[in-house]
Coordinates of C-alpha atoms in Angstrom, one line a residue:
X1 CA 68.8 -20.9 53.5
X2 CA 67.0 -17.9 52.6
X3 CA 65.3 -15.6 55.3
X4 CA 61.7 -15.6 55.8
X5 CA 59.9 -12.5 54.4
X6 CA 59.4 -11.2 57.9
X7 CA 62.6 -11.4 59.3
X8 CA 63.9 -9.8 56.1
X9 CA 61.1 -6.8 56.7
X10 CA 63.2 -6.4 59.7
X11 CA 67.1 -6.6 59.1
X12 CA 66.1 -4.1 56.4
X13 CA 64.5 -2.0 59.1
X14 CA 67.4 -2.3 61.4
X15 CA 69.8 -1.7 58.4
X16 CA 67.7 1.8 57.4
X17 CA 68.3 2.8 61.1
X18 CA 71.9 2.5 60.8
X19 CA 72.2 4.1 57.4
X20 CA 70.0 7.0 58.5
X21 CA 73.1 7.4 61.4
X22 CA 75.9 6.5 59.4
X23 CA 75.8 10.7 58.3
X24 CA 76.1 12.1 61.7
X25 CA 78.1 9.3 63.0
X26 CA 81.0 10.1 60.3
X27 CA 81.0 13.9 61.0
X28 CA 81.5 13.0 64.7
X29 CA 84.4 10.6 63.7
X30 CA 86.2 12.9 61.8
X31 CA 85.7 15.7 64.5
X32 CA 87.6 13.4 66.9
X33 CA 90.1 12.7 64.5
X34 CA 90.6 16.4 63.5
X35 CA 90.1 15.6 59.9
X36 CA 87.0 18.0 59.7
X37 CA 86.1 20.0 56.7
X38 CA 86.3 23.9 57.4
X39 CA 84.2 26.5 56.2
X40 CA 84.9 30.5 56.0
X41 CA 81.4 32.3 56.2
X42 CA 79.4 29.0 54.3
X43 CA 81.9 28.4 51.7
X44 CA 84.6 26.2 52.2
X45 CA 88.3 27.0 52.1
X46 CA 89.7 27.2 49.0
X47 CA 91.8 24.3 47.7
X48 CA 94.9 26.4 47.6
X49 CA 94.4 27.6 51.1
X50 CA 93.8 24.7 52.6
X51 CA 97.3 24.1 54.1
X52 CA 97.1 26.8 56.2
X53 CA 94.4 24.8 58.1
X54 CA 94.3 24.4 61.3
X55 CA 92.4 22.8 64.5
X56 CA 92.6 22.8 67.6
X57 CA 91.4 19.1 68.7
X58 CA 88.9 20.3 71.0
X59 CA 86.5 17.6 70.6
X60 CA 89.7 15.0 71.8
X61 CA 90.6 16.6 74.5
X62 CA 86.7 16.5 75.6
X63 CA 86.3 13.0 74.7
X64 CA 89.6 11.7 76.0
X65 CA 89.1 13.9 79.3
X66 CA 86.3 11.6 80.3
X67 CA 87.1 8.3 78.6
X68 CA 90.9 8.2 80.5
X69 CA 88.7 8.7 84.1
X70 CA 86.3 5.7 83.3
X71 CA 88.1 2.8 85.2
X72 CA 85.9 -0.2 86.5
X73 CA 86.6 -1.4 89.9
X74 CA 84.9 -4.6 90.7
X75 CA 81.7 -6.4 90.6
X76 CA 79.3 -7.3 93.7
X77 CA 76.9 -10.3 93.2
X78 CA 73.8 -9.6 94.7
X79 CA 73.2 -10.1 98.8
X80 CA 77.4 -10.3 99.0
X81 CA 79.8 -7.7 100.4
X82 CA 82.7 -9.2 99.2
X83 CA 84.0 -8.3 95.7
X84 CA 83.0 -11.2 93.1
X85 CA 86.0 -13.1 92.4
X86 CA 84.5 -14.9 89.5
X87 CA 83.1 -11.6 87.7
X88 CA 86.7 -10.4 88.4
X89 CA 87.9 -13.0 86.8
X90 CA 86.1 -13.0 83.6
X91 CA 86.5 -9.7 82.8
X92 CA 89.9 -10.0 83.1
X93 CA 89.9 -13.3 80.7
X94 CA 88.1 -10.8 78.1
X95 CA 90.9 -7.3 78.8
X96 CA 88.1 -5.8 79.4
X97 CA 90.3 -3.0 81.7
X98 CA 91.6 -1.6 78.0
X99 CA 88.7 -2.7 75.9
X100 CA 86.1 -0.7 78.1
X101 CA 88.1 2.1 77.6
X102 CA 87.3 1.7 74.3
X103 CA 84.0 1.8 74.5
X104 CA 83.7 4.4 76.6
X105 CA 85.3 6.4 73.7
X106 CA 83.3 5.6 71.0
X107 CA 80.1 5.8 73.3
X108 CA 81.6 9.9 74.4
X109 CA 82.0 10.3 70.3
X110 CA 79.0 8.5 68.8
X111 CA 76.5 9.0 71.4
X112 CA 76.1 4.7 71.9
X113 CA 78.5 2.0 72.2
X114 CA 77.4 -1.9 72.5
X115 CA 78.8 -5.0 74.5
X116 CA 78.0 -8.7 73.5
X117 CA 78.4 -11.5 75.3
X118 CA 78.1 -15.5 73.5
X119 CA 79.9 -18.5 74.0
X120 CA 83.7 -19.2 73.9
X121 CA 84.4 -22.2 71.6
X122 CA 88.5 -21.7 72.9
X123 CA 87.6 -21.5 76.7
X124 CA 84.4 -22.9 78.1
X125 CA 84.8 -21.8 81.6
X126 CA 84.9 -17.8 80.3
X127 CA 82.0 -16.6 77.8
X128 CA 83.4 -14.3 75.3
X129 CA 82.2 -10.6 76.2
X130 CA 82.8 -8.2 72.8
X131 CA 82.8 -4.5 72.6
X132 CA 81.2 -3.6 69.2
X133 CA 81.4 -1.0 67.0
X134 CA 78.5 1.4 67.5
X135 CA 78.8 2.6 63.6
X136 CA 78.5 -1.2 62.5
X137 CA 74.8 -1.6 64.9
X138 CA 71.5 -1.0 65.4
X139 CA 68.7 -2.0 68.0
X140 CA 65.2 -2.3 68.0
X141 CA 64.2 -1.5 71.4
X142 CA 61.4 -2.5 74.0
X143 CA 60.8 0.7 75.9
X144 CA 58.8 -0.7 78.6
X145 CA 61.4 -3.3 79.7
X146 CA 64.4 -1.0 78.6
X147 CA 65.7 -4.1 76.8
X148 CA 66.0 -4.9 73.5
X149 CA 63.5 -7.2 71.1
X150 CA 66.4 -7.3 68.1
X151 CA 69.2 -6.1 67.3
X152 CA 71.7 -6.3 63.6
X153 CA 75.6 -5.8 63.5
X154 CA 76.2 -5.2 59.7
X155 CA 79.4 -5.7 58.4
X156 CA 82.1 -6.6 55.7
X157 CA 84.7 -4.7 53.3
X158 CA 82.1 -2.4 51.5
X159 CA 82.1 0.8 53.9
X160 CA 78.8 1.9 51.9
X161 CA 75.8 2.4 54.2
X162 CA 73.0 0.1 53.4
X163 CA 75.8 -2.1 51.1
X164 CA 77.2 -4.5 53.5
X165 CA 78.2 -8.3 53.0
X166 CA 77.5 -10.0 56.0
X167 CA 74.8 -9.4 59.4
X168 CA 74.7 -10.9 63.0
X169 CA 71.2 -11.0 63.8
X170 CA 70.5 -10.9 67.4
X171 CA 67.4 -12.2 69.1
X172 CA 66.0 -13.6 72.4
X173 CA 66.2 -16.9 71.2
X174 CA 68.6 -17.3 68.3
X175 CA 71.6 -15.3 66.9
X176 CA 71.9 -15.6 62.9
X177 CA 74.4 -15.1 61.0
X178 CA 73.8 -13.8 57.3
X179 CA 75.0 -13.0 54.0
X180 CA 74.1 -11.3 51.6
X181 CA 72.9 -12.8 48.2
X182 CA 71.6 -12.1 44.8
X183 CA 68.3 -12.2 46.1
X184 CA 68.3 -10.9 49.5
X185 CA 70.4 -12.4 53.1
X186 CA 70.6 -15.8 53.5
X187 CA 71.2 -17.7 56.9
X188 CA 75.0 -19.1 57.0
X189 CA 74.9 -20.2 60.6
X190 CA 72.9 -20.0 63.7
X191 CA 73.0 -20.2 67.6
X192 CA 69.4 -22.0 69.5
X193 CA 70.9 -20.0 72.8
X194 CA 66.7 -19.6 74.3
X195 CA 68.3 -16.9 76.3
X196 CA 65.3 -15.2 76.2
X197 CA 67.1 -12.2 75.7
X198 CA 68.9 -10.5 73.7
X199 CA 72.8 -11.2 74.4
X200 CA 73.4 -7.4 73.3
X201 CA 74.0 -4.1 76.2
X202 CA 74.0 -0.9 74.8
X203 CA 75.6 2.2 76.5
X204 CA 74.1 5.4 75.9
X205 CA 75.5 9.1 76.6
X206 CA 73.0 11.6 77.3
X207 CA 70.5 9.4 77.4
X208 CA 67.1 11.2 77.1
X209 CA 63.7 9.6 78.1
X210 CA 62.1 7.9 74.5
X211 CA 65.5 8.5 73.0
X212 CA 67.4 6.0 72.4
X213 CA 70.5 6.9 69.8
X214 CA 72.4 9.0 72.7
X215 CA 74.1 12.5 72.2
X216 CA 77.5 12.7 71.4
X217 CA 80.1 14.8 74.4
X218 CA 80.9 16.7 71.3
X219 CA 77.6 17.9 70.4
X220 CA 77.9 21.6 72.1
X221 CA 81.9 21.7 71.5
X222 CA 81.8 21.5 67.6
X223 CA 80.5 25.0 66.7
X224 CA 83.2 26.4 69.0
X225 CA 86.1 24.3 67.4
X226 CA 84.6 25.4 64.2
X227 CA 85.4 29.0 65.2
X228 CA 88.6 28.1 66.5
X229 CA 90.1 26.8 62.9
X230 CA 88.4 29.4 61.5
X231 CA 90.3 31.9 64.1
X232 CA 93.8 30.1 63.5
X233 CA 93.7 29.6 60.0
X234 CA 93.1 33.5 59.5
X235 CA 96.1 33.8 62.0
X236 CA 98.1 31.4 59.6
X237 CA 97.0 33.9 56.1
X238 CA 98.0 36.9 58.2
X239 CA 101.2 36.2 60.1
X240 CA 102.0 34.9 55.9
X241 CA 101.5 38.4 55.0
X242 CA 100.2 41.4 57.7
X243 CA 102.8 40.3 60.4
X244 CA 105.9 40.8 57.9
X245 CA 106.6 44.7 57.3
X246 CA 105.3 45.5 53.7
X247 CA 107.4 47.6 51.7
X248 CA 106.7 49.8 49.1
X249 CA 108.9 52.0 46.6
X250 CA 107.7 55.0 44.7
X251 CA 109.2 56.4 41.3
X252 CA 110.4 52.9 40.2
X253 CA 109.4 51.1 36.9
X254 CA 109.8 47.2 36.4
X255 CA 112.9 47.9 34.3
X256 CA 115.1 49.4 37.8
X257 CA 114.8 46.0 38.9
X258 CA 118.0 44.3 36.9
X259 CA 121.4 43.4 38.0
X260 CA 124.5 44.2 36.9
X261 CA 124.2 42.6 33.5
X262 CA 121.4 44.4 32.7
X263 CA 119.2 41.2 33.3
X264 CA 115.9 41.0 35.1
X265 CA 116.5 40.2 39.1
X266 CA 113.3 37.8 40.5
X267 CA 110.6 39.3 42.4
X268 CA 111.5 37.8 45.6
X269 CA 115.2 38.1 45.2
X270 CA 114.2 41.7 44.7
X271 CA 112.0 42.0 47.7
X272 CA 114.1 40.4 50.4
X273 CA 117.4 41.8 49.6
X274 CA 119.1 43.7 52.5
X275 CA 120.0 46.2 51.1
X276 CA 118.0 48.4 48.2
X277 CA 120.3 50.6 45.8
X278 CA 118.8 52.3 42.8
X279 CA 120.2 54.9 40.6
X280 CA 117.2 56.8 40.0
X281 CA 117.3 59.9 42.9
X282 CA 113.6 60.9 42.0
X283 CA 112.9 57.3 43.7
X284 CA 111.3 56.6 47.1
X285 CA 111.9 53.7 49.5
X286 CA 109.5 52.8 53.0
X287 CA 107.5 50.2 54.3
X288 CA 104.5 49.9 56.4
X289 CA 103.8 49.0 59.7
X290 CA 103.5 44.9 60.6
X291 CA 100.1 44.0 61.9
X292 CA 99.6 43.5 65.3
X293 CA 98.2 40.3 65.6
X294 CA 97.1 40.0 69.3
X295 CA 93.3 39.8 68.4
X296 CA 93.3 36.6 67.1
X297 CA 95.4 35.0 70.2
X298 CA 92.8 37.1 72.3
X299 CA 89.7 35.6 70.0
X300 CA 91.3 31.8 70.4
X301 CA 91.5 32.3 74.1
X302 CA 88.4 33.3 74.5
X303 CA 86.8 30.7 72.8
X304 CA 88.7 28.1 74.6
X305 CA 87.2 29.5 77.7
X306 CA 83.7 29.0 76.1
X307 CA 84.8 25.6 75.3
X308 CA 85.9 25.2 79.5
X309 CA 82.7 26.8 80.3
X310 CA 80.5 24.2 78.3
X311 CA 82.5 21.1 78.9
X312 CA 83.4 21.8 82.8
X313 CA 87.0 21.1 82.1
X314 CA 89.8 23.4 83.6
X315 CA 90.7 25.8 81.2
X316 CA 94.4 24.6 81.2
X317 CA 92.8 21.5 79.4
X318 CA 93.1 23.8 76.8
X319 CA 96.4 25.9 76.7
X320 CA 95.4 28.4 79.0
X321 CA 98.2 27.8 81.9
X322 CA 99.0 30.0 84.6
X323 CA 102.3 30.4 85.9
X324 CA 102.2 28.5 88.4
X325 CA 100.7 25.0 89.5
X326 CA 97.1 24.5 91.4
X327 CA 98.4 22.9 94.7
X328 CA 96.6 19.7 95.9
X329 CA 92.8 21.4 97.2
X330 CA 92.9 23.7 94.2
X331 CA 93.7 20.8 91.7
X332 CA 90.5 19.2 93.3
X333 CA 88.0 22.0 93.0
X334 CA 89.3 23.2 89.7
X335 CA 88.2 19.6 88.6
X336 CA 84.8 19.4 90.5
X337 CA 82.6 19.3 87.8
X338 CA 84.6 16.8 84.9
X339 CA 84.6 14.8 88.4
X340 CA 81.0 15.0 88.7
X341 CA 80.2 14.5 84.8
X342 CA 82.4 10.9 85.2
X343 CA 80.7 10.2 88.3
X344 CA 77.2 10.4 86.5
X345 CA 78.6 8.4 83.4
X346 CA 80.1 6.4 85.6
X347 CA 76.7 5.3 87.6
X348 CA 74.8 5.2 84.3
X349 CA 77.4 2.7 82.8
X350 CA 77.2 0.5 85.7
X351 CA 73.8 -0.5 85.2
X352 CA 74.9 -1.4 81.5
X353 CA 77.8 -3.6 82.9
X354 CA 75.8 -5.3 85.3
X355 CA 73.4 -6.3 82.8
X356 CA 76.5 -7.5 80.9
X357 CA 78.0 -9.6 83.4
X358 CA 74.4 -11.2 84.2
X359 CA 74.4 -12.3 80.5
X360 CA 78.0 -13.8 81.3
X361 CA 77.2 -15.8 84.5
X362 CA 74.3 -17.0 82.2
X363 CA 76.5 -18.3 79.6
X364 CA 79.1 -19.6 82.7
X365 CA 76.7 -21.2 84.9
X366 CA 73.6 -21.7 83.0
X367 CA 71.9 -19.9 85.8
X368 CA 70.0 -16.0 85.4
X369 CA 71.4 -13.4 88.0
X370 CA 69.7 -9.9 88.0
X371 CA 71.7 -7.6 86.5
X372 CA 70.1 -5.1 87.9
X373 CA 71.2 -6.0 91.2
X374 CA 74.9 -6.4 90.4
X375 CA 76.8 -3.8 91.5
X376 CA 79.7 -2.2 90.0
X377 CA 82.6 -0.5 91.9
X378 CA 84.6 2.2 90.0
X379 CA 87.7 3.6 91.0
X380 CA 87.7 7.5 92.4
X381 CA 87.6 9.7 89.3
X382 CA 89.7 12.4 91.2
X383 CA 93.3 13.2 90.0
X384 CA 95.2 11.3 92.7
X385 CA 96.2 13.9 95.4
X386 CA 98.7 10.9 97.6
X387 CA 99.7 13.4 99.9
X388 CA 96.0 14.7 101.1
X389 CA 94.3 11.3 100.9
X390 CA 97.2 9.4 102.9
X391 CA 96.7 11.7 105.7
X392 CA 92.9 11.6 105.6
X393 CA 93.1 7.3 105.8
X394 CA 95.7 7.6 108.3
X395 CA 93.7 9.8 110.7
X396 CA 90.4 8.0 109.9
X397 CA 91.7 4.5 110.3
X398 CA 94.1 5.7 113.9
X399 CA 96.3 2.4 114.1
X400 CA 93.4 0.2 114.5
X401 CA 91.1 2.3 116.9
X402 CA 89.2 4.6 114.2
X403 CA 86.7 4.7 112.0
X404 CA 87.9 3.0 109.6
X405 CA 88.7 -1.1 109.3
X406 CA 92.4 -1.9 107.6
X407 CA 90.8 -2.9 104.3
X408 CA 88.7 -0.1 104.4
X409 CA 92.0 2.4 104.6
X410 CA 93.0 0.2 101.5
X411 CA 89.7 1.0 99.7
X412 CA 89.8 4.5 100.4
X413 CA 93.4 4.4 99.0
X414 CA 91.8 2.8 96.1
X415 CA 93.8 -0.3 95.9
X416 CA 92.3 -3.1 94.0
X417 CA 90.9 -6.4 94.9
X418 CA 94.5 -8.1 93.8
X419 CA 96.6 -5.0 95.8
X420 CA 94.7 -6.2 98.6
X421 CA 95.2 -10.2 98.2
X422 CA 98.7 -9.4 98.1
X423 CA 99.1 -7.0 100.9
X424 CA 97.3 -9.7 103.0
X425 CA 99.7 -12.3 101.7
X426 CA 102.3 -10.3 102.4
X427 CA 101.4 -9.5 105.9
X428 CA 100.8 -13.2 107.0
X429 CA 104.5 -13.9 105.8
X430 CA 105.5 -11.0 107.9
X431 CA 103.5 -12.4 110.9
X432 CA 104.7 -16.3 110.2
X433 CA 108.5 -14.7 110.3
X434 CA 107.6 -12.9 113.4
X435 CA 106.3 -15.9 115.3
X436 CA 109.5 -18.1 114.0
X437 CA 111.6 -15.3 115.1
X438 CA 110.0 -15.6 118.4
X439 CA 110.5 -19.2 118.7
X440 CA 113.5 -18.7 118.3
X441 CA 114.5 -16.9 121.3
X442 CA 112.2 -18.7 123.2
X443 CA 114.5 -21.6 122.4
X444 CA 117.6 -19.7 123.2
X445 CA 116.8 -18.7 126.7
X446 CA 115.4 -22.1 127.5

């Protein structure tokens, strides 16, 4: 069946959105990938230069940096202070612990990721919840409500923007799915959810007010990673020529150059023998002095520490180690400000998930729960310093009689809600033995 004329006029408006991205989103791919194309001075290098290029993968190490520190916790329902056991338990039926971290690379790298959530034909009890590709979607977008009014995933073998097979049209009411025809898209399938919403979350980094593509992490990093290949690909040329003592003879012709048998010796057999003998005394032997080339390690490290300065990473992200290790405190405070960029993502992205596991316990239940008032739970971004926080808990929760409850001391340890099922398991066995034990004896001396 054949689209009506005005749901046509808008796939093609979602589809001229994601073609109009589809530029910047490929530069930003190959960034991460390292697969960039260099330039020297507005011209690009040479095809017989180009294996002497090389990059520094910057832009990973700034995407990865953040991505690696996103790990989601748990999920409170609203009015509850007890971890949900049933959000737990569906994100867990969709691997969500690895596919999250997924998106939260592509978001860090394309400036947007999505999540979807529809029904699970295999498994009833547990909605399907997708991360999509950001390059594959776009969204039309009600600003008031911050939700969306439709949104298109476009899709198929043809990798040409604007030229795909097949859609997924998502609306508040319906999801279609669609080919494309002779004569336009034509509906294959569809879903009557009456949601009422869109069953689509997008995740956005940077996120500016009245913007709503997102800003890639690598935005400020990729003119300095420019430099740097730049930098290391002249330090490639000249360690191929200027670092290698250039000689020079005077008073020789082409025709000293022969062996024995009077028959021409190759250039380079010339050039790198040990030893040079000539017969003509008027002749002159030297070479020049090897280049020094400290300034480009000098120029690469100081760029790198631009890169440090603008991403808040350590500079030994990048290289730049010292001889010996930061101890625990210094570890922390070298970190402090990739701690508090994750922290912000981290709060940002919460909202998206509870809005994502709303849409699930609608699927699951049948029944709306604000997703604004779930709340998410994320684990401590920190590099794990054992020795510091063990002493901290240990003092704070005093055998009983401090601040701190038991499975507080296990939160602060960051243990997870199944760590903390278990340790309570483990302890009522411990107690059960105990009070056999003590039965026992009781027994005995009766």
């Amino acid at each position: 069946m054949a689209l009506t004329n005005e749901m046509t006029s808008l796939v093609q408006g979602l589809e001229d959105k994601l073609s109009a991205l589809s530029g910047k989103d490929l530069l930003n791919d190959r960034y991460y990938e390292g697969a960039q194309r260099l330039e020297h001075i507005g011209l690009a290098v040479p095809p017989e230069l180009r294996r002497f290029e090389t990059s520094a993968n910057a832009c990973r190490i700034t995407v990865d940096s953040v991505a690696n520190r996103q790990k989601l916790k748990t999920f409170y329902l609203p009015d509850s202070d007890e971890a949900s056991a049933e959000l737990r338990d569906g994100w867990d039926a969709n691997n969500l612990d690895s596919e999250s971290q997924l998106l939260s690379k592509e978001k860090l790298i394309l400036g947007r990721g999505f999540v979807s959530v529809g029904t699970n034909e295999e498994d009833k009890d547990h909605p399907l919840i997708r991360v999509e590709s950001p390059r594959e979607i776009a969204v039309d977008v009600d600003v008031r409500h911050r939700r969306m009014n439709a949104a298109a995933r476009f899709y198929g073998d043809s990798v040409e923007p604007g030229r795909a097979e097949f859609a997924t049209l998502y609306l508040p009411n319906q999801t279609l799915w669609l080919e494309r025809g002779s004569g336009g898209w034509n509906v294959v399938d569809r879903d009557d959810h009456k949601l009422g919403r869109v069953p689509l979350v997008m995740f956005l980094n940077r996120r500016r007010l009245g913007r709503w593509n997102g800003v890639s992490e690598m935005a400020d990093v990729i003119p300095l990673v420019d430099a740097v290949a730049r930098t290391l690909t002249n330090l490639q040329l000249a360690g191929e020529t200027h670092s290698v003592p250039q000689k020079y003879v005077l008073g020789m012709s082409k025709g000293d150059f022969v062996d024995k048998d009077g028959k021409p010796i190759p250039a380079w057999e010339a050039y790198f023998n040990a030893i040079w003998a000539n017969a003509n005394k008027d002749a002159k032997v030297g070479q020049f002095a090897a280049s020094d080339l400290k300034n480009f390690h000098e120029t690469t490290n100081h760029y790198m520490q631009l890169i440090s300065g603008i991403t808040g990473l350590p500079v030994r992200y990048f290289g730049q180690n010292s001889a010996n290790p930061p101890a625990e405190g210094a570890l922390i405070a070298d970190e402090s400000r990739l701690i508090q960029n994750v922290e912000a993502k981290n709060a940002e992205d919460g909202d998206s998930w509870g809005w994502v596991m709303g849409l699930y316990e609608r699927f699951r239940t049948g029944e709306w729960v604000n997703g604004n008032r779930i709340a998410t739970e994320w684990y401590n971004p920190a590099t794990p310093t054992q020795a510091q926080t063990a002493d901290a808990v240990t003092k704070m929760y005093a055998g009983g009689n401090g601040l701190l409850s038991l499975e507080s001391a296990w939160d602060s340890l960051g243990w997870s809600e199944a760590q903390k099922k278990r340790e309570w398991e483990r302890r009522e066995r411990e107690s059960r033995m105990s009070l056999t034990m003590l039965e026992k004896d009781v027994e005995q001396e009766l």
